[in-house]
Structures are given as structure tokens and as C-alpha cells.
Backbone as a chain_set.jsonl record, in Angstrom:
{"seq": "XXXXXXXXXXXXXXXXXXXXXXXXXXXXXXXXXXXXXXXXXXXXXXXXXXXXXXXXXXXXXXXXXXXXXXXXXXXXXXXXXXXXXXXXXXXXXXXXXXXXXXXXXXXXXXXXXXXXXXXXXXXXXXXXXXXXXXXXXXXXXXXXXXXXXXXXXXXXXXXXXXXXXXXXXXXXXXXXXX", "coords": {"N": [[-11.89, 65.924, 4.511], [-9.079, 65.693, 5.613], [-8.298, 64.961, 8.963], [-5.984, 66.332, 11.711], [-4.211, 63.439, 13.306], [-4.802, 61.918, 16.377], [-2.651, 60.34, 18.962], [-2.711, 57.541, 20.675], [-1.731, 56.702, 23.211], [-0.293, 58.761, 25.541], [2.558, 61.204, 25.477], [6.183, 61.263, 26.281], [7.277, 63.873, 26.931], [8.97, 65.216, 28.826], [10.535, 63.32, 29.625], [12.112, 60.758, 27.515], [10.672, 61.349, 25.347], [8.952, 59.244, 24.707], [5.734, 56.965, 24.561], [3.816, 56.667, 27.111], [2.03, 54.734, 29.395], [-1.0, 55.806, 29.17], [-4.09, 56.883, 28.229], [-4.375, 58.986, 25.754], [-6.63, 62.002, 25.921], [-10.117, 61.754, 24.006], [-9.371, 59.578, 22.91], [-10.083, 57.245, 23.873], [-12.138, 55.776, 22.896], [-10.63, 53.788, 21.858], [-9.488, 51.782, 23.244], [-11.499, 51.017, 24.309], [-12.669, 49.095, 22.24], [-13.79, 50.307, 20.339], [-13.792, 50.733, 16.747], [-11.503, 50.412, 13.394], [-8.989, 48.634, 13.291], [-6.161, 49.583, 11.363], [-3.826, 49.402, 8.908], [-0.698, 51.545, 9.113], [0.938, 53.687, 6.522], [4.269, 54.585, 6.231], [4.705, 57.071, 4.581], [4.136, 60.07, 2.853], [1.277, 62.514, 2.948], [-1.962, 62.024, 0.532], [-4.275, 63.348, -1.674], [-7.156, 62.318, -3.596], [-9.524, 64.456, -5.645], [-12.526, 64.811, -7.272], [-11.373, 63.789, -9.398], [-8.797, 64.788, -9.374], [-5.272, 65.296, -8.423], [-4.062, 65.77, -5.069], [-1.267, 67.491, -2.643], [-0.58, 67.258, 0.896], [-0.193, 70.317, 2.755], [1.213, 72.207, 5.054], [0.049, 75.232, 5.979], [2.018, 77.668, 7.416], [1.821, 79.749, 10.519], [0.908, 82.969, 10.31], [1.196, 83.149, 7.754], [0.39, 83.659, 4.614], [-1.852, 81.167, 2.796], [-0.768, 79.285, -0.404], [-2.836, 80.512, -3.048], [-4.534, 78.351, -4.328], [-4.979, 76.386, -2.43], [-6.832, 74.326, -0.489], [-8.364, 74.295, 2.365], [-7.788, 71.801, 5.309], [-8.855, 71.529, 7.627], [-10.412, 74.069, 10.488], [-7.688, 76.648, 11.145], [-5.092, 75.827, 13.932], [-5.949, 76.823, 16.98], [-3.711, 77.418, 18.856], [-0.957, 76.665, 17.743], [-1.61, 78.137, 15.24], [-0.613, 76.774, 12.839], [-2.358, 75.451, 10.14], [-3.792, 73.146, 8.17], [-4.054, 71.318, 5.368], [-5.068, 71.139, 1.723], [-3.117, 71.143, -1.245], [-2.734, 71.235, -5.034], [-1.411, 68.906, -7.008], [1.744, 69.301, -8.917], [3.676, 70.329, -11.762], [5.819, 70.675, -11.492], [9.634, 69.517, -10.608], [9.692, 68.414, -8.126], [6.907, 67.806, -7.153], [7.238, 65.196, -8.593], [7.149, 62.309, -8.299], [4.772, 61.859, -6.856], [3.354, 62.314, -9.068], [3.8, 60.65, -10.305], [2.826, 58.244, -9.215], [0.501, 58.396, -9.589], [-0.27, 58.589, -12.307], [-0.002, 55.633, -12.54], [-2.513, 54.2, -12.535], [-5.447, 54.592, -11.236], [-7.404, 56.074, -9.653], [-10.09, 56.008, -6.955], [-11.748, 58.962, -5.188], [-10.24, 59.782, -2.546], [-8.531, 60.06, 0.554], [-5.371, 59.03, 0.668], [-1.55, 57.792, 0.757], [1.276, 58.732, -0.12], [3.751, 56.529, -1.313], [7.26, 54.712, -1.657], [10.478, 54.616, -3.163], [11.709, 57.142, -2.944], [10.565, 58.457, -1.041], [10.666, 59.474, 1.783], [12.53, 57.864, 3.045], [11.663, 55.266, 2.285], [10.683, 53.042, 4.113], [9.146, 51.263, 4.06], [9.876, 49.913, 1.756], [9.365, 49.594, -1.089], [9.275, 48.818, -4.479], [8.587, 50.879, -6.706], [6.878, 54.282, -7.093], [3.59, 54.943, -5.193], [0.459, 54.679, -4.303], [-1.252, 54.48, -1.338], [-4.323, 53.406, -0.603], [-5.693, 55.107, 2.559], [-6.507, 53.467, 5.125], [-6.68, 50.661, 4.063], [-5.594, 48.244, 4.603], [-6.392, 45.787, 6.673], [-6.349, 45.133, 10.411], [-5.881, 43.007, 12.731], [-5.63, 43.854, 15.487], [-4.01, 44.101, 18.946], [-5.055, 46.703, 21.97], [-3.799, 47.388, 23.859], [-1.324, 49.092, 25.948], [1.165, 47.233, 26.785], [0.112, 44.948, 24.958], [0.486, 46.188, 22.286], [2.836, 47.094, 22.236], [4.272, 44.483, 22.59], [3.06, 43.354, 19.853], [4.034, 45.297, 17.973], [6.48, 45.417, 18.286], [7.635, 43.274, 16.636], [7.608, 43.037, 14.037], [7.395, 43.994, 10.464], [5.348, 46.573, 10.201], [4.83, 49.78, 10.328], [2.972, 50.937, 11.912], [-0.301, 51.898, 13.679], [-3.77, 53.055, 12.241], [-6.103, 53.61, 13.752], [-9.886, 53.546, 12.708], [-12.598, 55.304, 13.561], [-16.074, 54.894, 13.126], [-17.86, 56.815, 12.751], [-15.782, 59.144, 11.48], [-13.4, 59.379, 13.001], [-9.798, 59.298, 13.97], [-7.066, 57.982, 15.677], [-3.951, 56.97, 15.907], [-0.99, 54.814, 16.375], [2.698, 54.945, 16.531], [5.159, 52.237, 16.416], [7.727, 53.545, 16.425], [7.458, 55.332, 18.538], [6.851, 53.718, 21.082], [8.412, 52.43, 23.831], [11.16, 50.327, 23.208]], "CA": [[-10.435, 66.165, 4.546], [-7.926, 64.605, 6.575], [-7.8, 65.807, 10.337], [-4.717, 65.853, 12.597], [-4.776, 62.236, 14.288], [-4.309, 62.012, 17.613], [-1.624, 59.295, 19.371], [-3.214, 56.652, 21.744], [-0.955, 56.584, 24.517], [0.149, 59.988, 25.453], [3.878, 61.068, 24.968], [6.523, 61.963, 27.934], [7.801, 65.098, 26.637], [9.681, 65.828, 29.781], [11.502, 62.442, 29.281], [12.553, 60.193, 26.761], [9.598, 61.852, 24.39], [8.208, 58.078, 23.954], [4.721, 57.159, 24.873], [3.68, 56.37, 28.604], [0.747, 53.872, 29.222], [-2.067, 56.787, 29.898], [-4.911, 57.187, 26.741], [-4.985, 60.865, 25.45], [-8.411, 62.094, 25.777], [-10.913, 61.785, 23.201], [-8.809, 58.184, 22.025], [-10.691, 56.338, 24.892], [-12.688, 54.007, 22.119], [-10.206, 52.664, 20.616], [-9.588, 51.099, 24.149], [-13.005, 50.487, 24.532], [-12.801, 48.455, 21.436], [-14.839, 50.891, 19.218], [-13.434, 51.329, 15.372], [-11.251, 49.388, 13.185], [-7.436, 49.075, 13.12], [-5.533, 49.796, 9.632], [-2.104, 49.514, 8.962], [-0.367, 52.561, 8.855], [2.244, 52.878, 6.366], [5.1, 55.516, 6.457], [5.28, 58.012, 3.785], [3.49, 61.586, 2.663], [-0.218, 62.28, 2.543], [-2.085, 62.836, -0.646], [-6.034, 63.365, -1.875], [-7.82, 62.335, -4.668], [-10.583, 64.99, -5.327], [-13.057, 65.5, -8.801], [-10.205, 62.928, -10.927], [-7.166, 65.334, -9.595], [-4.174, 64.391, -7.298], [-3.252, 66.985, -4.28], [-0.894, 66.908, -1.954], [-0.451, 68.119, 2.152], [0.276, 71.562, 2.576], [0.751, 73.663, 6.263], [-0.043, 76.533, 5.901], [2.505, 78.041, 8.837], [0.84, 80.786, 11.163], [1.434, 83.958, 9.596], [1.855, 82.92, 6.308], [-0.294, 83.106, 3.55], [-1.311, 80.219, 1.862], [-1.155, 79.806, -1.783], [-4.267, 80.633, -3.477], [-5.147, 77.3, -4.275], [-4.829, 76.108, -1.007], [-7.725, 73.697, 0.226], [-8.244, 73.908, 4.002], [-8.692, 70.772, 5.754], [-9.205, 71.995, 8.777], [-9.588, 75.468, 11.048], [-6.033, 76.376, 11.807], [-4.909, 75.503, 15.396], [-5.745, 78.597, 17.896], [-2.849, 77.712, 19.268], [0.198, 76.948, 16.59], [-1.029, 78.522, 14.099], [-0.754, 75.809, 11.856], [-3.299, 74.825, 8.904], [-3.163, 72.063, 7.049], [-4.741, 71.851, 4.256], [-3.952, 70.402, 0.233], [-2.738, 72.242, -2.737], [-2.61, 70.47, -6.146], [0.024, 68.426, -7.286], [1.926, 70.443, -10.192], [4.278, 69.88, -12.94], [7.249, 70.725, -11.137], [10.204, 68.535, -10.499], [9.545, 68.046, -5.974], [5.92, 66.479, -7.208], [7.414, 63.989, -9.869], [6.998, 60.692, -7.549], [3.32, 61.643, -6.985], [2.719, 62.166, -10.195], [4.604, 58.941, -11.454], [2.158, 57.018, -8.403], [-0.866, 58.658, -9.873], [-0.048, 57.939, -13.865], [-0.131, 54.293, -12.845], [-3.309, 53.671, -12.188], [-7.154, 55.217, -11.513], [-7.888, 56.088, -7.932], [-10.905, 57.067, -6.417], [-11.281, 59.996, -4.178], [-10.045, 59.741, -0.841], [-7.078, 59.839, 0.985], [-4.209, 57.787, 0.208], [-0.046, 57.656, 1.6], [2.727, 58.173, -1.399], [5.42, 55.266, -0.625], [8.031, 54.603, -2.487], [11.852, 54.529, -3.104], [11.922, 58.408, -2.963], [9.666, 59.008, -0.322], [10.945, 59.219, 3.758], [13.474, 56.899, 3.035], [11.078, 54.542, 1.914], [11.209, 52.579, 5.292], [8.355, 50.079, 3.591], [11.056, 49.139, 0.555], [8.743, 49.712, -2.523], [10.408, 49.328, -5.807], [8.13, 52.196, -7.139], [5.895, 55.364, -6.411], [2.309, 53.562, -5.434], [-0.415, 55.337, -3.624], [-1.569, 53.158, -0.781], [-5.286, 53.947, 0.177], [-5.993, 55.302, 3.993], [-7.809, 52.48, 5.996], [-7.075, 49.454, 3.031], [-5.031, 46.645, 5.303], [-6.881, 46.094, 8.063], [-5.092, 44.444, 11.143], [-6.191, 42.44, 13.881], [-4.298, 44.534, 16.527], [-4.672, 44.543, 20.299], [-5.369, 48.07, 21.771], [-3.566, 47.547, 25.086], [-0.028, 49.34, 25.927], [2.006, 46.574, 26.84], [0.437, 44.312, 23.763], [0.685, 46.778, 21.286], [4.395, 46.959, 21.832], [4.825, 43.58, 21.945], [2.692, 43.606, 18.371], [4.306, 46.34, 16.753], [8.115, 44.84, 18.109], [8.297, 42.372, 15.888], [7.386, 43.07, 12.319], [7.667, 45.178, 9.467], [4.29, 46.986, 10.439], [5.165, 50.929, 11.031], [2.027, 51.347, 12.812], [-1.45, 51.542, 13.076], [-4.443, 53.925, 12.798], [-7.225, 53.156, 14.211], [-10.864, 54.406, 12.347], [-14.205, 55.097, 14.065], [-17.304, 54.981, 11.718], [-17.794, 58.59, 12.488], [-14.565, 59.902, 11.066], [-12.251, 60.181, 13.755], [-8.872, 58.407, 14.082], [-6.154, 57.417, 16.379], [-2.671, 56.467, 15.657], [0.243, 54.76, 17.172], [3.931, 54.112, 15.714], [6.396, 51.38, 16.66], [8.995, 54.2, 17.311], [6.994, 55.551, 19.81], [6.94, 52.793, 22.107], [9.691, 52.36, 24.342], [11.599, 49.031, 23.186]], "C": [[-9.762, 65.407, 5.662], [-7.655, 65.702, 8.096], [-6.302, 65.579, 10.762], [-5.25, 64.963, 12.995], [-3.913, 62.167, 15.81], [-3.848, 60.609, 17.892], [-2.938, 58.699, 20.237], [-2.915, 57.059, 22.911], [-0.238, 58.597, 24.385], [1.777, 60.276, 25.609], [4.643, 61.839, 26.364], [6.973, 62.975, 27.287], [8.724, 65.538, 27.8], [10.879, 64.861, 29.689], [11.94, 62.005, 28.14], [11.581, 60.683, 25.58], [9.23, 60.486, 23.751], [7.125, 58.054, 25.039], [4.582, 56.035, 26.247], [2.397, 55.24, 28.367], [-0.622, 54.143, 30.114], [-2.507, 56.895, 28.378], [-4.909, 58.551, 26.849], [-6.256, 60.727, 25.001], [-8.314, 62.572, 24.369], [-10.368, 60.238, 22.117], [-9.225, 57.086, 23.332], [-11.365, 55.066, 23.965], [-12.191, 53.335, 21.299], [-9.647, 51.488, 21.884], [-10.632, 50.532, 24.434], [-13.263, 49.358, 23.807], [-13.838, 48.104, 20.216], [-13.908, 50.719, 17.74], [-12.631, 49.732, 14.877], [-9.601, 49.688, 12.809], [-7.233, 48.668, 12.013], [-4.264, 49.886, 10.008], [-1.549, 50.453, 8.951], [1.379, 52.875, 8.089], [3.076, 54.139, 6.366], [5.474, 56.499, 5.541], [4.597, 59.835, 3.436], [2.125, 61.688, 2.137], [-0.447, 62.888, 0.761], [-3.352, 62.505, -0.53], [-6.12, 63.063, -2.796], [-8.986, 63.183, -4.505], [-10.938, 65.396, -6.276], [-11.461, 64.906, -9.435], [-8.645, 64.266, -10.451], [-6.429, 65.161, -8.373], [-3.947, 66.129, -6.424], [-2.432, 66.524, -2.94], [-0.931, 68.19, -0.367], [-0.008, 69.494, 2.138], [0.305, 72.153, 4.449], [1.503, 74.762, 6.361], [0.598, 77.098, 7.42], [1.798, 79.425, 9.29], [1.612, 82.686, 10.544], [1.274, 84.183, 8.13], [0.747, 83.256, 5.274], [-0.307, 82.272, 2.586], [-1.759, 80.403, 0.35], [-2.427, 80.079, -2.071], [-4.88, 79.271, -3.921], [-5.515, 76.251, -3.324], [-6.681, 75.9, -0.657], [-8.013, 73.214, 1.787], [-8.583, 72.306, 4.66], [-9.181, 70.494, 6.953], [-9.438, 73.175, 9.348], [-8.478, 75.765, 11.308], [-6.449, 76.286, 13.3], [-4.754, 76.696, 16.285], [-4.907, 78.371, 18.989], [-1.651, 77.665, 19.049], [-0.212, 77.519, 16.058], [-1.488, 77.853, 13.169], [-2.123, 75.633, 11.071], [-3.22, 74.505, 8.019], [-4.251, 72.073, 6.394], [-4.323, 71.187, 2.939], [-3.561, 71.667, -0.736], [-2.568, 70.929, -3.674], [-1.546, 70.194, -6.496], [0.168, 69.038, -8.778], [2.698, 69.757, -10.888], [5.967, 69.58, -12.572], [7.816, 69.399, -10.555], [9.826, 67.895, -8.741], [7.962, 67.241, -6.409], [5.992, 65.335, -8.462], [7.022, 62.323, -9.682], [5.325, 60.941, -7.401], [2.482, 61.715, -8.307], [3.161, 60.847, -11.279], [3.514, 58.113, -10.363], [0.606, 57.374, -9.278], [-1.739, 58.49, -11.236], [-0.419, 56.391, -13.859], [-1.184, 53.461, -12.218], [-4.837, 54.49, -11.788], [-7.35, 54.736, -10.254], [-9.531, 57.017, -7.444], [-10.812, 58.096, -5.529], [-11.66, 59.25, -2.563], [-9.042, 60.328, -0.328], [-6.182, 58.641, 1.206], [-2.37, 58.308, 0.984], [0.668, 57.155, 0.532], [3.724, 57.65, -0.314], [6.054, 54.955, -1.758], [9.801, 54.497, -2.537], [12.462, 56.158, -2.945], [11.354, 59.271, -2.046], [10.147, 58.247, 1.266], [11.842, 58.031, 4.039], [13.097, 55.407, 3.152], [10.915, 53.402, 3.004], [10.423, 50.763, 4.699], [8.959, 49.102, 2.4], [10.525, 49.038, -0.699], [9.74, 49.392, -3.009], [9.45, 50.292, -6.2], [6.815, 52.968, -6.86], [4.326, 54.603, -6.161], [1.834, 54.809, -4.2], [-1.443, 54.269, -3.096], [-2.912, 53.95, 0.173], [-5.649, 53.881, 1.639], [-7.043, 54.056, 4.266], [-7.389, 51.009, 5.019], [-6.577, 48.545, 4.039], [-5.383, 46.926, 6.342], [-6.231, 45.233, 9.303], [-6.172, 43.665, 11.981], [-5.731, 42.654, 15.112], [-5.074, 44.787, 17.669], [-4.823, 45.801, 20.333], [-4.72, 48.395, 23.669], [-1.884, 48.118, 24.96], [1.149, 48.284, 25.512], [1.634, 45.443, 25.705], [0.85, 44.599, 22.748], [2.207, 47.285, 21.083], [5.201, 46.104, 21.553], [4.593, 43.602, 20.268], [3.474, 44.22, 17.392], [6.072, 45.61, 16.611], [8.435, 44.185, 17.064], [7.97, 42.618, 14.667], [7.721, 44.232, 11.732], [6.894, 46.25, 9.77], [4.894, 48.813, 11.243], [4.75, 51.469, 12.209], [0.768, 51.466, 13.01], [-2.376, 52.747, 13.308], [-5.991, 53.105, 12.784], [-8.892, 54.188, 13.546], [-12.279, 53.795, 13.14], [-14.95, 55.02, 13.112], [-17.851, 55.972, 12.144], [-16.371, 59.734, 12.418], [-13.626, 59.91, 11.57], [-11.423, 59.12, 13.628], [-7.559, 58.603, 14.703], [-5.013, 56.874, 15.596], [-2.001, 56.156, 16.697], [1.375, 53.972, 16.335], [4.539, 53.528, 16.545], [7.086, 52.31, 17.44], [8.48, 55.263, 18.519], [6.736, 55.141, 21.064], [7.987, 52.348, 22.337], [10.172, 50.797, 23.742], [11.416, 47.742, 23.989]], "O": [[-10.231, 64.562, 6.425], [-7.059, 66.773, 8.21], [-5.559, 64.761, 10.217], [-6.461, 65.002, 13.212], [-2.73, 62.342, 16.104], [-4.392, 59.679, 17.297], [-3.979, 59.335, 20.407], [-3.679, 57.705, 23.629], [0.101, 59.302, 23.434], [2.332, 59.235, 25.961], [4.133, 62.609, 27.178], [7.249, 62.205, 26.367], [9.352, 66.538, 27.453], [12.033, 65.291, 29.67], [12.293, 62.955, 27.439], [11.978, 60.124, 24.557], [9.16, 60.392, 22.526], [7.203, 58.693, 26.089], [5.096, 54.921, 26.344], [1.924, 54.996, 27.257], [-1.172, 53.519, 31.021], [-1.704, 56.978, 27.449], [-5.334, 59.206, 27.801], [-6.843, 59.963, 24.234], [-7.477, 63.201, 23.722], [-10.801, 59.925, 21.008], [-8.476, 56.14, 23.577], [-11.232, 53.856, 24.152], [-12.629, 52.608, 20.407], [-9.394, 50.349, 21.49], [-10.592, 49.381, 24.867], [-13.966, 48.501, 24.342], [-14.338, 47.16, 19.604], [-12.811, 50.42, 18.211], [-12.771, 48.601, 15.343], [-9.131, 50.665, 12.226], [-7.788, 47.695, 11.503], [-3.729, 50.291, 11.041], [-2.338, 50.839, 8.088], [2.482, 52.591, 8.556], [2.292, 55.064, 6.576], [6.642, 56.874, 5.637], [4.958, 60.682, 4.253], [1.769, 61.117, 1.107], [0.232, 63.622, 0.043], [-3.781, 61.7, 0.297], [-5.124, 63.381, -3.444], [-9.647, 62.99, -3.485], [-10.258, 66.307, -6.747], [-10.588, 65.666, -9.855], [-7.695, 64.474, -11.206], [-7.018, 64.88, -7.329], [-3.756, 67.229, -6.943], [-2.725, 65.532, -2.273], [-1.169, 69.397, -0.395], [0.744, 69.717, 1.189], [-0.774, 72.475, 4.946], [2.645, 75.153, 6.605], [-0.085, 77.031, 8.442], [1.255, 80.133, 8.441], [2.751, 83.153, 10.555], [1.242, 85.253, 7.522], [-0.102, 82.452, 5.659], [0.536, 82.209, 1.691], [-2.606, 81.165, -0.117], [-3.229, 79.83, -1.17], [-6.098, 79.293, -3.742], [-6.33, 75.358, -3.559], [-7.538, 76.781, -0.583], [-7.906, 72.08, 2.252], [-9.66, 71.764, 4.411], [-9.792, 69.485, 7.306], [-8.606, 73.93, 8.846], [-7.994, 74.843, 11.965], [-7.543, 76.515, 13.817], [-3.753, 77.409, 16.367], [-5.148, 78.947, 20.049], [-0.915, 78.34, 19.769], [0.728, 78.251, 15.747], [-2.56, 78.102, 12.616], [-3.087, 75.759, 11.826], [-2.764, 75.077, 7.029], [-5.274, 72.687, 6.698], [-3.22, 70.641, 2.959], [-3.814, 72.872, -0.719], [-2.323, 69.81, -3.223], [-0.615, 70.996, -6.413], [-0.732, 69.244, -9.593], [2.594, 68.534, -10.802], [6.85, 68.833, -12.994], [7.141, 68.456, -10.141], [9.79, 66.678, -8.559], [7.829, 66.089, -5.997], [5.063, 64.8, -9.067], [6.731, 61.458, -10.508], [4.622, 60.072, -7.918], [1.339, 61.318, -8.536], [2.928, 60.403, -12.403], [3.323, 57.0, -10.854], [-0.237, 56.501, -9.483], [-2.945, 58.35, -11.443], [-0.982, 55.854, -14.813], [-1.017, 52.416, -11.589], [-5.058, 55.205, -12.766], [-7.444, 53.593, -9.806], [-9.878, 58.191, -7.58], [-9.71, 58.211, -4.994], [-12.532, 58.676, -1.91], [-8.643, 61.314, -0.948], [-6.364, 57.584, 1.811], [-2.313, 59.278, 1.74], [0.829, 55.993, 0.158], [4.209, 57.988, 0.766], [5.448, 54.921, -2.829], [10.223, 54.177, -1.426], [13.679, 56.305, -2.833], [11.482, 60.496, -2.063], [10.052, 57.101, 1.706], [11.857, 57.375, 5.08], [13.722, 54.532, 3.752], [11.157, 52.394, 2.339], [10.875, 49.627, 4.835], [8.65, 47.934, 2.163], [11.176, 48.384, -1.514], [10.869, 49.47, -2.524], [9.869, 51.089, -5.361], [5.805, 52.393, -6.454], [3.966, 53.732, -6.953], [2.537, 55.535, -3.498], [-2.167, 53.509, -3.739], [-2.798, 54.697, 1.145], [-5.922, 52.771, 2.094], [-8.112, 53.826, 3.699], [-8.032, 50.064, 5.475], [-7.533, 47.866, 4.416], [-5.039, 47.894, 7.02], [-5.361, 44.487, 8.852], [-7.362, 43.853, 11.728], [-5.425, 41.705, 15.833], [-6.176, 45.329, 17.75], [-4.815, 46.419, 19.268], [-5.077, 49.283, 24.443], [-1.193, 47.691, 24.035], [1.841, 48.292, 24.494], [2.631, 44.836, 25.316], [1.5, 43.81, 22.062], [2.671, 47.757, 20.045], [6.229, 46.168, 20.88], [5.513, 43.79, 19.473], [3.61, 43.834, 16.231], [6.721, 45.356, 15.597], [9.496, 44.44, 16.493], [8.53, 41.658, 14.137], [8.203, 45.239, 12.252], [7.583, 47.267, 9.69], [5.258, 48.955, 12.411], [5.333, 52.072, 13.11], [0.338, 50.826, 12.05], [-2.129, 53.497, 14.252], [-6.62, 52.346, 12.047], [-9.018, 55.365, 13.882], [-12.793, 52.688, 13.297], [-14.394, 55.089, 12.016], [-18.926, 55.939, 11.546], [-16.101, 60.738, 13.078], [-12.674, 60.38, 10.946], [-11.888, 58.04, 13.261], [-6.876, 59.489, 14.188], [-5.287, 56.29, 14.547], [-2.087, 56.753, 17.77], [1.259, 52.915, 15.715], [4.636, 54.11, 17.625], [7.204, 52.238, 18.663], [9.252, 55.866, 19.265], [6.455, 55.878, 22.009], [8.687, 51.857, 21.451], [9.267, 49.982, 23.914], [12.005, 46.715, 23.651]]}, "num_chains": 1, "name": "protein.A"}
């Protein structure tokens, strides 16, 4: 299942809430120049799992989640929170994942609906497309001050970084000060 990913650079929260040039622990090897950077593109998670489409779900603290509700993690013992999938349904709110998932034969993984209907499509699709986790791989420094030059200039939202034991790192564009 898909963990929370943790940021690179850690975030000022007291200030401007953009990211300082200090590694949050346990994202030390992607400085090191362990894993492999992927593009990261901007829209809403989804699973392939046994030929059927599901999409993100968190489960808020308190709450009960639906009964179909696939954990993908413990919740957080300290939000609350647990995320988790539920199956994409018939109804009209999953119509774009089910128009990305009609057009075409995905294996299971995790994938990122983009599209003209999805987060204000920032990537400019013309239509719903399910863009598999990890596929464009980058050539991306892993240092503060390059990775802002890097990210400044292009289309490129952002990148996550994968170890070859599961774990993964992120950092967006709009997180780095200008």
C-alpha cells in the first residue's frame, strides 16, 4: 500500500511554511545518493488491486470507515488519521477514474489520476489517464539550493524519490522558497 511520504527538506511552520535547507530524519539517503528520483505529477492517488480500480480514502480519527475500507497503513497515534483505499464506485464524484481506467489495462500498483477534472489539472491533460507511481524517472540533484534551481524552471511539479526497500521521499516546487 502506499505510505505517507515524507518531504526532504523540513518545513518552517513558524514562518513562511516553505522548506528550510535541514533533511527530515529518516530522508538522509536520498542525500546520500541512495534510491531513484521519479517525477512526481500532481493529481489524486489510486490502486490497481486483483483487475479492480480503488481510490484514497482517510479514514478521520473517530470515524468509522466504510466497510470496504482497505487500510494502508496503522492510523497515526497521533492525528488519528488512516489512510487507506475504498473501491472506486458507480457514482457520479468517481466518473474521471473510471473514464482513466476504461481506457486501458493497468497492472496493479499505484498510479496518480491527472486530468482536466482533477486539482485543476496543473499538468494540462486533455483527458483522465492514470500515470503509474515511479514511471519518469529524472536525473535530479538532491541538494537544497540545486533542487530549487531544478525544479524553478520547468513544468516538473516535483519529485519522489524511491529506495529499493519501499520507502519514499518527496519534494514540490511550491515548497521551495523562489
Amino acid at each position: 500500500g502506499m505510505q505517507k511520504i515524507i518531504s526532504l527538506f523540513k518545513r518552517d511552520y513558524e514562518g513562511n511554511r516553505q522548506v528550510i535547507d535541514e533533511i527530515v530524519p529518516g530522508a538522509e539517503w536520498v542525500a546520500a545518493g541512495e534510491g531513484i528520483a521519479t517525477r512526481k505529477y500532481d493529481g489524486t492517488c489510486a490502486m490497481v488491486g486483483m483487475g479492480r480500480l480503488f481510490k484514497r480514502h482517510d479514514a478521520k480519527a473517530g470515524k468509522t470507515p466504510p466497510p470496504d475500507f482497505m487500510p494502508a497503513q496503522d492510523p497515526d497515534p497521533v492525528s488519528g488519521h488512516w489512510p487507506g483505499w475504498i473501491p472506486v464506485g458507480d457514482g457520479p464524484e468517481d466518473r474521471w477514474f473510471r473514464e482513466a481506467f476504461e481506457a486501458g489495462r493497468f497492472e496493479d500498483g499505484t498510479y496518480e489520476l491527472c486530468g482536466p477534472k482533477v486539482q485543476g489539472n496543473p499538468e494540462g491533460y486533455a483527458r483522465h489517464m492514470l500515470i503509474r507511481h515511479g514511471r519518469d524517472r529524472l536525473d535530479a540533484p538532491r541538494t537544497f539550493d540545486a533542487l530549487r534551481e531544478y525544479l524553478s524552471g520547468g513544468e516538473i511539479e516535483g519529485i519522489v524519490w524511491h529506495h529499493p526497500d519501499g520507502r519514499m521521499v518527496k519534494i514540490k516546487k511550491n515548497d521551495l522558497p523562489k
